[in-house]
Structures are given as C-alpha cells and as structure tokens.
Amino acid sequence: MESSSIESSTVSSMTMMEEDEHPHHQFSSISKLHNSGPTTTSVHDLLECPVCTNSMYPPIHQCHNGHTLCSTCKTRVHNRCPTCRQELGDIRCLALEKIAESLELPCRYISLGCPEIFPYYSKLKHEAICNFRPYNCPYAGSDCSVVGDIPCLVAHLRDDHRVDMHSGCTFNHRYVKSNPMEVENATWMLTVFHCFGQYFCLHFEAFQLGMAPVYMAFLRFMGDEREARNYSYSLEVGGNGRKLTFEGSPRSIRDSHKKVRDSHDGLIIYRNMALFFSGGDRKELKLRVTGRIWKEQQNPEGGVCIPNLCS
C-alpha cells in the first residue's frame, strides 16, 4: 500500500483562462479491415470523403460525373465538386448509401485495444462513447488540443505543461495570492498525484459564481467514469478556528474541466471566507488545502464498500 504525505508551497500567479470549449481533435483516418478481400477494401475507399478523408454517412452527395463527398464538406467547397469542379447540385448517391448498409467495420480505435466490429451505420455512434477512445489533455487555462492515452498525457503534462507531479494519496498544499480581488476567469496550475496505480488531477482556481467571487478545489480521475467511481477523496480548508470540508468521488477527465467546475462538484470557498481563513489584513490570500484519496473496496460478505486507506 502506498504511503506518502506531500506538503508543498504553491505560490502561483493567476493566469487567464479561455472559457470557450474547443472541439475535440479528431483522427483523420479510419482503420481498414485487415482480413477482408480487395472488394471490401475498395468499397471502404469509396466511402472515404476526398476532402476530409473521414467516412461518409447519409446524405452522401455526388456531382453529375459521379464524384462523391460528405454533407459536411459540401458546404465547405461552395457547392463545387472538389474533383472535377462541376456544380454539385442536390444529387444523393443512394447506391453507395445502400452498399454501406451491408458493411461491417472495426472500431477506429482498434489500434488502442477496442475489439468491436459494427455495422457501418452503427460504428459512428459507438466510437463517440468507446472506452478505448483517447482522452483530451486535462490541463486548464490553455487551448491544448493534445489527445492520447493516460501514459501519453501524463508525460505531456509533465514535460510540456510543467505540472507538479507527486506520489502519495494525501496532500497538503498552500496557495498564496497577493491580489485576491482579481478572480474572474483565472486559474492556478493543476497538480497531478499518483496513487493506487492511478493518476489524479487536483485543481484549485478562482472564478465568479453569479455575482460572488469564489475559490474552488476539485479532483479529476485520469481514466473513464466507471473506474473513477472506485475512488473517493476529501478536501479541507480552514483557519481562525473554522474549517470547510468536502467529500465525494473524483470526476473522470472525460468530463471537461469547465463542465466539472460549472457543476460546482468540489470544495467551494467564497472570497470573504477565504480571506477570513487567511487571517492578517485580508489583503493577501493564504489558503492551505489538505486532503486524501482512498479506494473503495467491496466487502465480499456484506456487499458494503469499505475504504482502502493509505497508512
């Protein structure tokens, strides 16, 4: 069992954070069938849009010369065929749409471990929720479009975002801000913890909740939603004989940082209370956030979850 208690002094300046969510980076190609004959492969090639190279789904459009493209790209090329430059019009390639119904293809994430094979028109729905699909970078406050598996993202956070990495399931962090009046659209850099063989992202930031400026701390799990439910965490902040606590399950990084923050799923500290905890002349924020992470274990006899704590 891992045992480590981390105390670090994190004195950070606030950095501006873009509020708009950006579309996820998409893979530009789909895995070909490995065990099919040339006929299936050629049909699959025909179903690839010549503009975006993604697979085409109804409505599939064609020009008078029979060149096809997807409905999304039809608007991009201003109704001109990208192959022969003829006007596209509103001609549907019904034959190709019908042929696609007979195809069964592997998930595009087969190289990441997904073994599933689906009818052509069911494949896209599966890929949107596939457990093997890559994760988006969990770093907040940037326009980072990097995607990958968990080991890839951990290395990316460490090397590219210079995120602090710690081992252990307990933490004791001190956050200091010289101008606590500035909170809107700002964030502190996250910290990554490694325990129970998993990685967790600890966020601490400031933003406006309605008209009230608040600080918020919350934990995200670097894995999918089902795995995240196997863990719990607690957070505590206090001073001057008072304290606030929060306990819950970490959210998966499948949920965006903004989604978790806007759901208020974490420890929320109003600025007046935060300054009270800080003491002094209330002109400087000094907050110490402590917490721990534990794994819930199922009792085989009673079916009751019991915590597996770091000792």
PDB file of C-alpha atoms in Angstrom:
ATOM      1  CA  MET A   1       0.000   0.000   0.000  1.00  0.00           C
ATOM      2  CA  GLU A   2       1.373   3.355  -0.971  1.00  0.00           C
ATOM      3  CA  SER A   3       2.061   5.870   1.750  1.00  0.00           C
ATOM      4  CA  SER A   4       3.103   9.414   1.205  1.00  0.00           C
ATOM      5  CA  SER A   5       2.116  12.796   2.509  1.00  0.00           C
ATOM      6  CA  ILE A   6       3.067  15.757   0.392  1.00  0.00           C
ATOM      7  CA  GLU A   7       3.484  19.291   1.701  1.00  0.00           C
ATOM      8  CA  SER A   8       4.259  21.877  -0.888  1.00  0.00           C
ATOM      9  CA  SER A   9       4.032  25.627  -1.034  1.00  0.00           C
ATOM     10  CA  THR A  10       2.406  26.604  -4.294  1.00  0.00           C
ATOM     11  CA  VAL A  11       2.724  30.357  -4.779  1.00  0.00           C
ATOM     12  CA  SER A  12       1.148  30.951  -8.135  1.00  0.00           C
ATOM     13  CA  SER A  13       0.110  33.942 -10.160  1.00  0.00           C
ATOM     14  CA  MET A  14      -3.263  33.773 -11.787  1.00  0.00           C
ATOM     15  CA  THR A  15      -3.317  33.108 -15.497  1.00  0.00           C
ATOM     16  CA  MET A  16      -6.097  33.969 -17.875  1.00  0.00           C
ATOM     17  CA  MET A  17      -8.330  31.095 -18.844  1.00  0.00           C
ATOM     18  CA  GLU A  18     -10.320  30.798 -22.040  1.00  0.00           C
ATOM     19  CA  GLU A  19     -13.934  29.926 -21.251  1.00  0.00           C
ATOM     20  CA  ASP A  20     -14.896  28.651 -24.681  1.00  0.00           C
ATOM     21  CA  GLU A  21     -14.698  24.953 -25.154  1.00  0.00           C
ATOM     22  CA  HIS A  22     -12.900  23.873 -28.245  1.00  0.00           C
ATOM     23  CA  PRO A  23     -13.888  20.936 -30.435  1.00  0.00           C
ATOM     24  CA  HIS A  24     -12.030  17.745 -29.752  1.00  0.00           C
ATOM     25  CA  HIS A  25      -9.204  16.819 -32.065  1.00  0.00           C
ATOM     26  CA  GLN A  26     -10.390  14.083 -34.411  1.00  0.00           C
ATOM     27  CA  PHE A  27      -8.422  11.331 -36.054  1.00  0.00           C
ATOM     28  CA  SER A  28      -8.297  11.875 -39.797  1.00  0.00           C
ATOM     29  CA  SER A  29      -8.358   8.262 -40.855  1.00  0.00           C
ATOM     30  CA  ILE A  30     -10.203   5.085 -40.010  1.00  0.00           C
ATOM     31  CA  SER A  31      -8.598   1.687 -39.721  1.00  0.00           C
ATOM     32  CA  LYS A  32      -9.035  -0.558 -42.744  1.00  0.00           C
ATOM     33  CA  LEU A  33     -10.278  -4.106 -42.465  1.00  0.00           C
ATOM     34  CA  HIS A  34      -7.301  -6.382 -42.047  1.00  0.00           C
ATOM     35  CA  ASN A  35      -8.887  -9.651 -43.063  1.00  0.00           C
ATOM     36  CA  SER A  36     -11.097  -8.607 -45.963  1.00  0.00           C
ATOM     37  CA  GLY A  37     -10.617  -9.063 -49.655  1.00  0.00           C
ATOM     38  CA  PRO A  38      -9.920  -6.316 -52.179  1.00  0.00           C
ATOM     39  CA  THR A  39     -13.627  -5.791 -52.938  1.00  0.00           C
ATOM     40  CA  THR A  40     -14.477  -4.726 -49.370  1.00  0.00           C
ATOM     41  CA  THR A  41     -11.375  -2.571 -49.167  1.00  0.00           C
ATOM     42  CA  SER A  42     -12.221  -0.760 -52.402  1.00  0.00           C
ATOM     43  CA  VAL A  43     -15.780  -0.105 -51.212  1.00  0.00           C
ATOM     44  CA  HIS A  44     -14.393   1.260 -47.975  1.00  0.00           C
ATOM     45  CA  ASP A  45     -12.144   3.565 -50.001  1.00  0.00           C
ATOM     46  CA  LEU A  46     -15.172   4.771 -51.943  1.00  0.00           C
ATOM     47  CA  LEU A  47     -16.854   5.695 -48.664  1.00  0.00           C
ATOM     48  CA  GLU A  48     -13.952   7.954 -47.695  1.00  0.00           C
ATOM     49  CA  CYS A  49     -14.656  11.634 -48.316  1.00  0.00           C
ATOM     50  CA  PRO A  50     -11.984  13.079 -50.640  1.00  0.00           C
ATOM     51  CA  VAL A  51     -11.987  16.382 -48.743  1.00  0.00           C
ATOM     52  CA  CYS A  52     -11.849  15.478 -45.024  1.00  0.00           C
ATOM     53  CA  THR A  53     -10.886  11.775 -45.522  1.00  0.00           C
ATOM     54  CA  ASN A  54     -13.485  10.738 -42.912  1.00  0.00           C
ATOM     55  CA  SER A  55     -16.066   8.054 -43.637  1.00  0.00           C
ATOM     56  CA  MET A  56     -19.222   9.356 -45.301  1.00  0.00           C
ATOM     57  CA  TYR A  57     -22.697   8.902 -43.830  1.00  0.00           C
ATOM     58  CA  PRO A  58     -26.081   9.786 -45.342  1.00  0.00           C
ATOM     59  CA  PRO A  59     -26.707  12.035 -47.041  1.00  0.00           C
ATOM     60  CA  ILE A  60     -23.796  11.227 -49.382  1.00  0.00           C
ATOM     61  CA  HIS A  61     -23.666  13.753 -52.206  1.00  0.00           C
ATOM     62  CA  GLN A  62     -22.362  13.359 -55.746  1.00  0.00           C
ATOM     63  CA  CYS A  63     -21.789  15.561 -58.777  1.00  0.00           C
ATOM     64  CA  HIS A  64     -23.077  14.879 -62.325  1.00  0.00           C
ATOM     65  CA  ASN A  65     -19.862  12.956 -63.032  1.00  0.00           C
ATOM     66  CA  GLY A  66     -20.356  10.617 -60.057  1.00  0.00           C
ATOM     67  CA  HIS A  67     -17.728  12.059 -57.693  1.00  0.00           C
ATOM     68  CA  THR A  68     -18.861  11.867 -54.065  1.00  0.00           C
ATOM     69  CA  LEU A  69     -18.270  13.796 -50.845  1.00  0.00           C
ATOM     70  CA  CYS A  70     -19.840  14.076 -47.386  1.00  0.00           C
ATOM     71  CA  SER A  71     -22.598  16.511 -46.466  1.00  0.00           C
ATOM     72  CA  THR A  72     -20.327  18.488 -44.134  1.00  0.00           C
ATOM     73  CA  CYS A  73     -17.750  19.170 -46.838  1.00  0.00           C
ATOM     74  CA  LYS A  74     -20.403  20.038 -49.417  1.00  0.00           C
ATOM     75  CA  THR A  75     -20.872  23.418 -47.739  1.00  0.00           C
ATOM     76  CA  ARG A  76     -17.123  23.933 -47.475  1.00  0.00           C
ATOM     77  CA  VAL A  77     -16.484  23.605 -51.199  1.00  0.00           C
ATOM     78  CA  HIS A  78     -19.273  26.103 -52.066  1.00  0.00           C
ATOM     79  CA  ASN A  79     -21.300  23.528 -53.994  1.00  0.00           C
ATOM     80  CA  ARG A  80     -18.414  22.741 -56.360  1.00  0.00           C
ATOM     81  CA  CYS A  81     -17.093  19.209 -56.843  1.00  0.00           C
ATOM     82  CA  PRO A  82     -13.520  19.117 -55.465  1.00  0.00           C
ATOM     83  CA  THR A  83     -12.552  16.545 -58.125  1.00  0.00           C
ATOM     84  CA  CYS A  84     -13.907  17.955 -61.408  1.00  0.00           C
ATOM     85  CA  ARG A  85     -15.055  21.425 -60.256  1.00  0.00           C
ATOM     86  CA  GLN A  86     -18.541  20.887 -61.640  1.00  0.00           C
ATOM     87  CA  GLU A  87     -21.585  22.159 -59.751  1.00  0.00           C
ATOM     88  CA  LEU A  88     -22.780  19.600 -57.210  1.00  0.00           C
ATOM     89  CA  GLY A  89     -26.477  20.343 -57.032  1.00  0.00           C
ATOM     90  CA  ASP A  90     -28.569  18.163 -54.699  1.00  0.00           C
ATOM     91  CA  ILE A  91     -27.879  14.688 -56.070  1.00  0.00           C
ATOM     92  CA  ARG A  92     -27.772  11.861 -53.496  1.00  0.00           C
ATOM     93  CA  CYS A  93     -25.626   8.790 -54.123  1.00  0.00           C
ATOM     94  CA  LEU A  94     -28.278   6.323 -52.986  1.00  0.00           C
ATOM     95  CA  ALA A  95     -26.407   3.309 -54.347  1.00  0.00           C
ATOM     96  CA  LEU A  96     -23.343   3.990 -52.174  1.00  0.00           C
ATOM     97  CA  GLU A  97     -25.544   4.638 -49.143  1.00  0.00           C
ATOM     98  CA  LYS A  98     -27.235   1.264 -49.721  1.00  0.00           C
ATOM     99  CA  ILE A  99     -23.916  -0.573 -50.128  1.00  0.00           C
ATOM    100  CA  ALA A 100     -22.684   0.922 -46.846  1.00  0.00           C
ATOM    101  CA  GLU A 101     -25.575  -0.780 -45.028  1.00  0.00           C
ATOM    102  CA  SER A 102     -24.081  -4.201 -45.821  1.00  0.00           C
ATOM    103  CA  LEU A 103     -20.611  -3.431 -44.420  1.00  0.00           C
ATOM    104  CA  GLU A 104     -19.240  -4.360 -41.007  1.00  0.00           C
ATOM    105  CA  LEU A 105     -16.122  -2.499 -39.896  1.00  0.00           C
ATOM    106  CA  PRO A 106     -13.870  -2.495 -36.832  1.00  0.00           C
ATOM    107  CA  CYS A 107     -13.911   0.447 -34.436  1.00  0.00           C
ATOM    108  CA  ARG A 108     -11.500   3.196 -35.469  1.00  0.00           C
ATOM    109  CA  TYR A 109      -9.769   2.701 -32.097  1.00  0.00           C
ATOM    110  CA  ILE A 110      -8.790  -0.897 -32.840  1.00  0.00           C
ATOM    111  CA  SER A 111      -5.124   0.076 -32.535  1.00  0.00           C
ATOM    112  CA  LEU A 112      -5.850   1.286 -28.967  1.00  0.00           C
ATOM    113  CA  GLY A 113      -7.394  -2.035 -27.964  1.00  0.00           C
ATOM    114  CA  CYS A 114     -11.070  -1.969 -28.981  1.00  0.00           C
ATOM    115  CA  PRO A 115     -12.036  -5.400 -30.392  1.00  0.00           C
ATOM    116  CA  GLU A 116     -15.557  -4.471 -31.528  1.00  0.00           C
ATOM    117  CA  ILE A 117     -16.938  -4.749 -35.072  1.00  0.00           C
ATOM    118  CA  PHE A 118     -20.095  -2.864 -36.057  1.00  0.00           C
ATOM    119  CA  PRO A 119     -22.442  -2.359 -38.994  1.00  0.00           C
ATOM    120  CA  TYR A 120     -21.307   0.676 -40.921  1.00  0.00           C
ATOM    121  CA  TYR A 121     -24.071   2.972 -39.701  1.00  0.00           C
ATOM    122  CA  SER A 122     -23.720   1.905 -36.032  1.00  0.00           C
ATOM    123  CA  LYS A 123     -19.979   2.362 -35.928  1.00  0.00           C
ATOM    124  CA  LEU A 124     -20.005   6.145 -35.569  1.00  0.00           C
ATOM    125  CA  LYS A 125     -22.303   6.074 -32.518  1.00  0.00           C
ATOM    126  CA  HIS A 126     -20.076   3.519 -30.809  1.00  0.00           C
ATOM    127  CA  GLU A 127     -16.895   5.492 -31.482  1.00  0.00           C
ATOM    128  CA  ALA A 128     -18.362   8.565 -29.771  1.00  0.00           C
ATOM    129  CA  ILE A 129     -18.551   6.623 -26.477  1.00  0.00           C
ATOM    130  CA  CYS A 130     -15.889   3.936 -26.990  1.00  0.00           C
ATOM    131  CA  ASN A 131     -13.970   3.259 -23.781  1.00  0.00           C
ATOM    132  CA  PHE A 132     -10.775   2.993 -25.808  1.00  0.00           C
ATOM    133  CA  ARG A 133     -11.070   6.431 -27.411  1.00  0.00           C
ATOM    134  CA  PRO A 134      -8.236   8.788 -26.480  1.00  0.00           C
ATOM    135  CA  TYR A 135      -8.528  11.350 -23.709  1.00  0.00           C
ATOM    136  CA  ASN A 136      -8.246  15.110 -24.074  1.00  0.00           C
ATOM    137  CA  CYS A 137      -5.483  16.940 -22.230  1.00  0.00           C
ATOM    138  CA  PRO A 138      -6.869  17.819 -18.754  1.00  0.00           C
ATOM    139  CA  TYR A 139      -4.790  20.988 -18.407  1.00  0.00           C
ATOM    140  CA  ALA A 140      -6.996  24.002 -17.684  1.00  0.00           C
ATOM    141  CA  GLY A 141      -6.378  27.508 -18.900  1.00  0.00           C
ATOM    142  CA  SER A 142      -4.951  26.691 -22.324  1.00  0.00           C
ATOM    143  CA  ASP A 143      -6.088  25.822 -25.814  1.00  0.00           C
ATOM    144  CA  CYS A 144      -4.270  22.484 -25.712  1.00  0.00           C
ATOM    145  CA  SER A 145      -5.598  20.068 -28.340  1.00  0.00           C
ATOM    146  CA  VAL A 146      -3.368  17.101 -27.445  1.00  0.00           C
ATOM    147  CA  VAL A 147      -5.155  13.761 -27.143  1.00  0.00           C
ATOM    148  CA  GLY A 148      -3.828  10.351 -26.165  1.00  0.00           C
ATOM    149  CA  ASP A 149      -3.889   7.526 -23.655  1.00  0.00           C
ATOM    150  CA  ILE A 150      -3.152   8.131 -19.977  1.00  0.00           C
ATOM    151  CA  PRO A 151       0.635   7.426 -20.058  1.00  0.00           C
ATOM    152  CA  CYS A 152       0.940   9.786 -23.020  1.00  0.00           C
ATOM    153  CA  LEU A 153      -0.989  12.549 -21.251  1.00  0.00           C
ATOM    154  CA  VAL A 154       0.963  12.148 -18.011  1.00  0.00           C
ATOM    155  CA  ALA A 155       4.232  12.640 -19.915  1.00  0.00           C
ATOM    156  CA  HIS A 156       2.685  15.566 -21.802  1.00  0.00           C
ATOM    157  CA  LEU A 157       1.553  17.282 -18.583  1.00  0.00           C
ATOM    158  CA  ARG A 158       4.975  16.812 -17.016  1.00  0.00           C
ATOM    159  CA  ASP A 159       7.130  17.800 -19.996  1.00  0.00           C
ATOM    160  CA  ASP A 160       5.021  20.362 -21.870  1.00  0.00           C
ATOM    161  CA  HIS A 161       2.874  21.991 -19.181  1.00  0.00           C
ATOM    162  CA  ARG A 162       5.470  21.595 -16.394  1.00  0.00           C
ATOM    163  CA  VAL A 163       2.824  20.314 -13.996  1.00  0.00           C
ATOM    164  CA  ASP A 164       3.959  19.332 -10.485  1.00  0.00           C
ATOM    165  CA  MET A 165       3.937  15.548 -10.051  1.00  0.00           C
ATOM    166  CA  HIS A 166       3.613  13.888  -6.640  1.00  0.00           C
ATOM    167  CA  SER A 167       3.322  10.322  -5.375  1.00  0.00           C
ATOM    168  CA  GLY A 168       1.009   9.515  -2.476  1.00  0.00           C
ATOM    169  CA  CYS A 169      -2.643   9.675  -1.527  1.00  0.00           C
ATOM    170  CA  THR A 170      -2.510  12.610   0.911  1.00  0.00           C
ATOM    171  CA  PHE A 171      -1.681  16.211   0.165  1.00  0.00           C
ATOM    172  CA  ASN A 172      -1.144  19.494   1.977  1.00  0.00           C
ATOM    173  CA  HIS A 173      -0.909  22.478  -0.340  1.00  0.00           C
ATOM    174  CA  ARG A 174      -0.601  26.152   0.433  1.00  0.00           C
ATOM    175  CA  TYR A 175      -1.943  28.651  -2.104  1.00  0.00           C
ATOM    176  CA  VAL A 176      -0.876  32.298  -1.906  1.00  0.00           C
ATOM    177  CA  LYS A 177      -2.172  35.232  -3.960  1.00  0.00           C
ATOM    178  CA  SER A 178      -1.041  38.806  -3.417  1.00  0.00           C
ATOM    179  CA  ASN A 179      -4.114  40.359  -5.078  1.00  0.00           C
ATOM    180  CA  PRO A 180      -7.154  38.255  -4.160  1.00  0.00           C
ATOM    181  CA  MET A 181      -9.552  40.848  -5.629  1.00  0.00           C
ATOM    182  CA  GLU A 182      -8.799  39.607  -9.152  1.00  0.00           C
ATOM    183  CA  VAL A 183     -10.612  36.310  -9.605  1.00  0.00           C
ATOM    184  CA  GLU A 184     -12.616  36.431 -12.826  1.00  0.00           C
ATOM    185  CA  ASN A 185     -11.665  33.864 -15.492  1.00  0.00           C
ATOM    186  CA  ALA A 186      -8.453  32.905 -13.733  1.00  0.00           C
ATOM    187  CA  THR A 187      -6.913  29.581 -12.780  1.00  0.00           C
ATOM    188  CA  TRP A 188      -3.998  28.063 -10.929  1.00  0.00           C
ATOM    189  CA  MET A 189      -1.938  25.318 -12.487  1.00  0.00           C
ATOM    190  CA  LEU A 190      -3.079  21.825 -11.571  1.00  0.00           C
ATOM    191  CA  THR A 191      -1.127  19.225  -9.609  1.00  0.00           C
ATOM    192  CA  VAL A 192      -1.007  15.529 -10.526  1.00  0.00           C
ATOM    193  CA  PHE A 193      -0.950  12.781  -7.886  1.00  0.00           C
ATOM    194  CA  HIS A 194      -0.028   9.139  -8.439  1.00  0.00           C
ATOM    195  CA  CYS A 195      -1.511   6.601  -6.036  1.00  0.00           C
ATOM    196  CA  PHE A 196      -3.130   3.165  -6.206  1.00  0.00           C
ATOM    197  CA  GLY A 197      -1.506   2.831  -9.639  1.00  0.00           C
ATOM    198  CA  GLN A 198      -3.664   5.679 -10.991  1.00  0.00           C
ATOM    199  CA  TYR A 199      -3.283   9.391 -11.692  1.00  0.00           C
ATOM    200  CA  PHE A 200      -5.440  12.187 -10.265  1.00  0.00           C
ATOM    201  CA  CYS A 201      -5.574  15.905 -11.151  1.00  0.00           C
ATOM    202  CA  LEU A 202      -6.050  18.394  -8.315  1.00  0.00           C
ATOM    203  CA  HIS A 203      -7.461  21.732  -9.492  1.00  0.00           C
ATOM    204  CA  PHE A 204      -7.605  24.953  -7.486  1.00  0.00           C
ATOM    205  CA  GLU A 205      -8.913  28.111  -9.102  1.00  0.00           C
ATOM    206  CA  ALA A 206     -10.927  31.292  -8.787  1.00  0.00           C
ATOM    207  CA  PHE A 207     -13.961  32.458 -10.743  1.00  0.00           C
ATOM    208  CA  GLN A 208     -17.248  34.340 -10.438  1.00  0.00           C
ATOM    209  CA  LEU A 209     -20.244  32.371  -9.170  1.00  0.00           C
ATOM    210  CA  GLY A 210     -23.056  34.702 -10.133  1.00  0.00           C
ATOM    211  CA  MET A 211     -22.006  37.996  -8.575  1.00  0.00           C
ATOM    212  CA  ALA A 212     -19.872  36.361  -5.906  1.00  0.00           C
ATOM    213  CA  PRO A 213     -16.135  35.701  -6.345  1.00  0.00           C
ATOM    214  CA  VAL A 214     -15.241  32.190  -5.186  1.00  0.00           C
ATOM    215  CA  TYR A 215     -12.331  29.760  -4.997  1.00  0.00           C
ATOM    216  CA  MET A 216     -12.847  26.096  -5.820  1.00  0.00           C
ATOM    217  CA  ALA A 217     -10.815  22.924  -5.366  1.00  0.00           C
ATOM    218  CA  PHE A 218     -11.727  19.625  -7.007  1.00  0.00           C
ATOM    219  CA  LEU A 219     -10.191  16.338  -8.125  1.00  0.00           C
ATOM    220  CA  ARG A 220     -10.398  14.603 -11.505  1.00  0.00           C
ATOM    221  CA  PHE A 221      -9.506  10.995 -12.263  1.00  0.00           C
ATOM    222  CA  MET A 222      -7.312  10.196 -15.258  1.00  0.00           C
ATOM    223  CA  GLY A 223      -9.421   7.332 -16.568  1.00  0.00           C
ATOM    224  CA  ASP A 224     -13.019   6.578 -17.500  1.00  0.00           C
ATOM    225  CA  GLU A 225     -16.163   7.134 -15.464  1.00  0.00           C
ATOM    226  CA  ARG A 226     -16.561   3.556 -14.266  1.00  0.00           C
ATOM    227  CA  GLU A 227     -13.057   3.441 -12.821  1.00  0.00           C
ATOM    228  CA  ALA A 228     -13.485   6.863 -11.207  1.00  0.00           C
ATOM    229  CA  ARG A 229     -16.355   5.528  -9.087  1.00  0.00           C
ATOM    230  CA  ASN A 230     -13.920   3.155  -7.361  1.00  0.00           C
ATOM    231  CA  TYR A 231     -12.251   6.102  -5.609  1.00  0.00           C
ATOM    232  CA  SER A 232     -13.220   8.817  -3.154  1.00  0.00           C
ATOM    233  CA  TYR A 233     -11.475  11.902  -1.866  1.00  0.00           C
ATOM    234  CA  SER A 234     -11.825  14.577   0.792  1.00  0.00           C
ATOM    235  CA  LEU A 235     -10.723  18.218   0.886  1.00  0.00           C
ATOM    236  CA  GLU A 236     -10.425  20.553   3.855  1.00  0.00           C
ATOM    237  CA  VAL A 237      -9.556  24.227   4.219  1.00  0.00           C
ATOM    238  CA  GLY A 238      -9.668  26.354   7.352  1.00  0.00           C
ATOM    239  CA  GLY A 239      -8.185  28.881   9.713  1.00  0.00           C
ATOM    240  CA  ASN A 240      -9.022  31.041  12.732  1.00  0.00           C
ATOM    241  CA  GLY A 241     -10.865  28.144  14.357  1.00  0.00           C
ATOM    242  CA  ARG A 242     -13.118  27.446  11.358  1.00  0.00           C
ATOM    243  CA  LYS A 243     -12.978  24.900   8.570  1.00  0.00           C
ATOM    244  CA  LEU A 244     -14.811  23.754   5.439  1.00  0.00           C
ATOM    245  CA  THR A 245     -14.757  20.151   4.199  1.00  0.00           C
ATOM    246  CA  PHE A 246     -15.855  18.334   1.067  1.00  0.00           C
ATOM    247  CA  GLU A 247     -16.062  14.619   0.299  1.00  0.00           C
ATOM    248  CA  GLY A 248     -17.004  12.913  -2.951  1.00  0.00           C
ATOM    249  CA  SER A 249     -15.886  10.836  -5.911  1.00  0.00           C
ATOM    250  CA  PRO A 250     -13.463  12.292  -8.445  1.00  0.00           C
ATOM    251  CA  ARG A 251     -14.881  13.087 -11.873  1.00  0.00           C
ATOM    252  CA  SER A 252     -13.336  11.472 -14.922  1.00  0.00           C
ATOM    253  CA  ILE A 253     -11.309  13.639 -17.283  1.00  0.00           C
ATOM    254  CA  ARG A 254     -13.883  12.534 -19.874  1.00  0.00           C
ATOM    255  CA  ASP A 255     -15.829  15.434 -18.336  1.00  0.00           C
ATOM    256  CA  SER A 256     -14.180  18.690 -19.324  1.00  0.00           C
ATOM    257  CA  HIS A 257     -12.634  20.918 -16.710  1.00  0.00           C
ATOM    258  CA  LYS A 258     -15.302  23.557 -17.414  1.00  0.00           C
ATOM    259  CA  LYS A 259     -18.133  21.037 -17.043  1.00  0.00           C
ATOM    260  CA  VAL A 260     -16.901  19.920 -13.616  1.00  0.00           C
ATOM    261  CA  ARG A 261     -16.316  23.470 -12.457  1.00  0.00           C
ATOM    262  CA  ASP A 262     -19.712  24.712 -13.657  1.00  0.00           C
ATOM    263  CA  SER A 263     -21.439  21.816 -11.853  1.00  0.00           C
ATOM    264  CA  HIS A 264     -19.844  23.048  -8.579  1.00  0.00           C
ATOM    265  CA  ASP A 265     -18.727  19.493  -7.812  1.00  0.00           C
ATOM    266  CA  GLY A 266     -15.982  20.290  -5.337  1.00  0.00           C
ATOM    267  CA  LEU A 267     -14.952  22.419  -2.355  1.00  0.00           C
ATOM    268  CA  ILE A 268     -16.249  25.981  -2.911  1.00  0.00           C
ATOM    269  CA  ILE A 269     -14.880  28.824  -0.765  1.00  0.00           C
ATOM    270  CA  TYR A 270     -16.399  32.291  -1.024  1.00  0.00           C
ATOM    271  CA  ARG A 271     -13.787  35.046  -1.115  1.00  0.00           C
ATOM    272  CA  ASN A 272     -14.821  36.631   2.187  1.00  0.00           C
ATOM    273  CA  MET A 273     -14.479  33.265   3.912  1.00  0.00           C
ATOM    274  CA  ALA A 274     -11.173  32.602   2.142  1.00  0.00           C
ATOM    275  CA  LEU A 275      -9.783  35.923   3.388  1.00  0.00           C
ATOM    276  CA  PHE A 276     -11.059  35.120   6.880  1.00  0.00           C
ATOM    277  CA  PHE A 277      -9.173  31.824   6.736  1.00  0.00           C
ATOM    278  CA  SER A 278      -6.089  33.716   5.530  1.00  0.00           C
ATOM    279  CA  GLY A 279      -6.043  35.992   8.587  1.00  0.00           C
ATOM    280  CA  GLY A 280      -3.989  39.187   8.708  1.00  0.00           C
ATOM    281  CA  ASP A 281      -5.186  42.351   6.959  1.00  0.00           C
ATOM    282  CA  ARG A 282      -7.244  40.410   4.341  1.00  0.00           C
ATOM    283  CA  LYS A 283      -5.090  41.860   1.545  1.00  0.00           C
ATOM    284  CA  GLU A 284      -3.362  38.588   0.749  1.00  0.00           C
ATOM    285  CA  LEU A 285      -4.819  35.157   0.138  1.00  0.00           C
ATOM    286  CA  LYS A 286      -3.144  32.376   2.118  1.00  0.00           C
ATOM    287  CA  LEU A 287      -5.072  29.125   1.933  1.00  0.00           C
ATOM    288  CA  ARG A 288      -3.910  25.689   2.978  1.00  0.00           C
ATOM    289  CA  VAL A 289      -5.866  22.888   1.305  1.00  0.00           C
ATOM    290  CA  THR A 290      -5.414  19.394   2.705  1.00  0.00           C
ATOM    291  CA  GLY A 291      -6.938  16.166   1.528  1.00  0.00           C
ATOM    292  CA  ARG A 292      -6.618  12.486   0.836  1.00  0.00           C
ATOM    293  CA  ILE A 293      -7.632   9.920  -1.767  1.00  0.00           C
ATOM    294  CA  TRP A 294      -8.805   6.406  -0.998  1.00  0.00           C
ATOM    295  CA  LYS A 295     -10.050   3.391  -2.902  1.00  0.00           C
ATOM    296  CA  GLU A 296     -13.405   1.855  -2.101  1.00  0.00           C
ATOM    297  CA  GLN A 297     -13.230  -1.927  -1.576  1.00  0.00           C
ATOM    298  CA  GLN A 298     -16.243  -4.218  -1.819  1.00  0.00           C
ATOM    299  CA  ASN A 299     -16.885  -6.399   1.215  1.00  0.00           C
ATOM    300  CA  PRO A 300     -17.447  -9.883  -0.299  1.00  0.00           C
ATOM    301  CA  GLU A 301     -19.730 -10.949   2.559  1.00  0.00           C
ATOM    302  CA  GLY A 302     -21.982  -7.973   3.171  1.00  0.00           C
ATOM    303  CA  GLY A 303     -21.669  -6.169  -0.152  1.00  0.00           C
ATOM    304  CA  VAL A 304     -20.679  -2.981   1.682  1.00  0.00           C
ATOM    305  CA  CYS A 305     -17.931  -0.684   0.412  1.00  0.00           C
ATOM    306  CA  ILE A 306     -15.101  -0.198   2.888  1.00  0.00           C
ATOM    307  CA  PRO A 307     -12.323   2.340   2.309  1.00  0.00           C
ATOM    308  CA  ASN A 308      -8.800   1.239   1.495  1.00  0.00           C
ATOM    309  CA  LEU A 309      -6.758   3.996   3.099  1.00  0.00           C
ATOM    310  CA  CYS A 310      -3.098   4.873   2.834  1.00  0.00           C
ATOM    311  CA  SER A 311      -1.466   4.300   6.155  1.00  0.00           C
TER     312      SER A 311
END
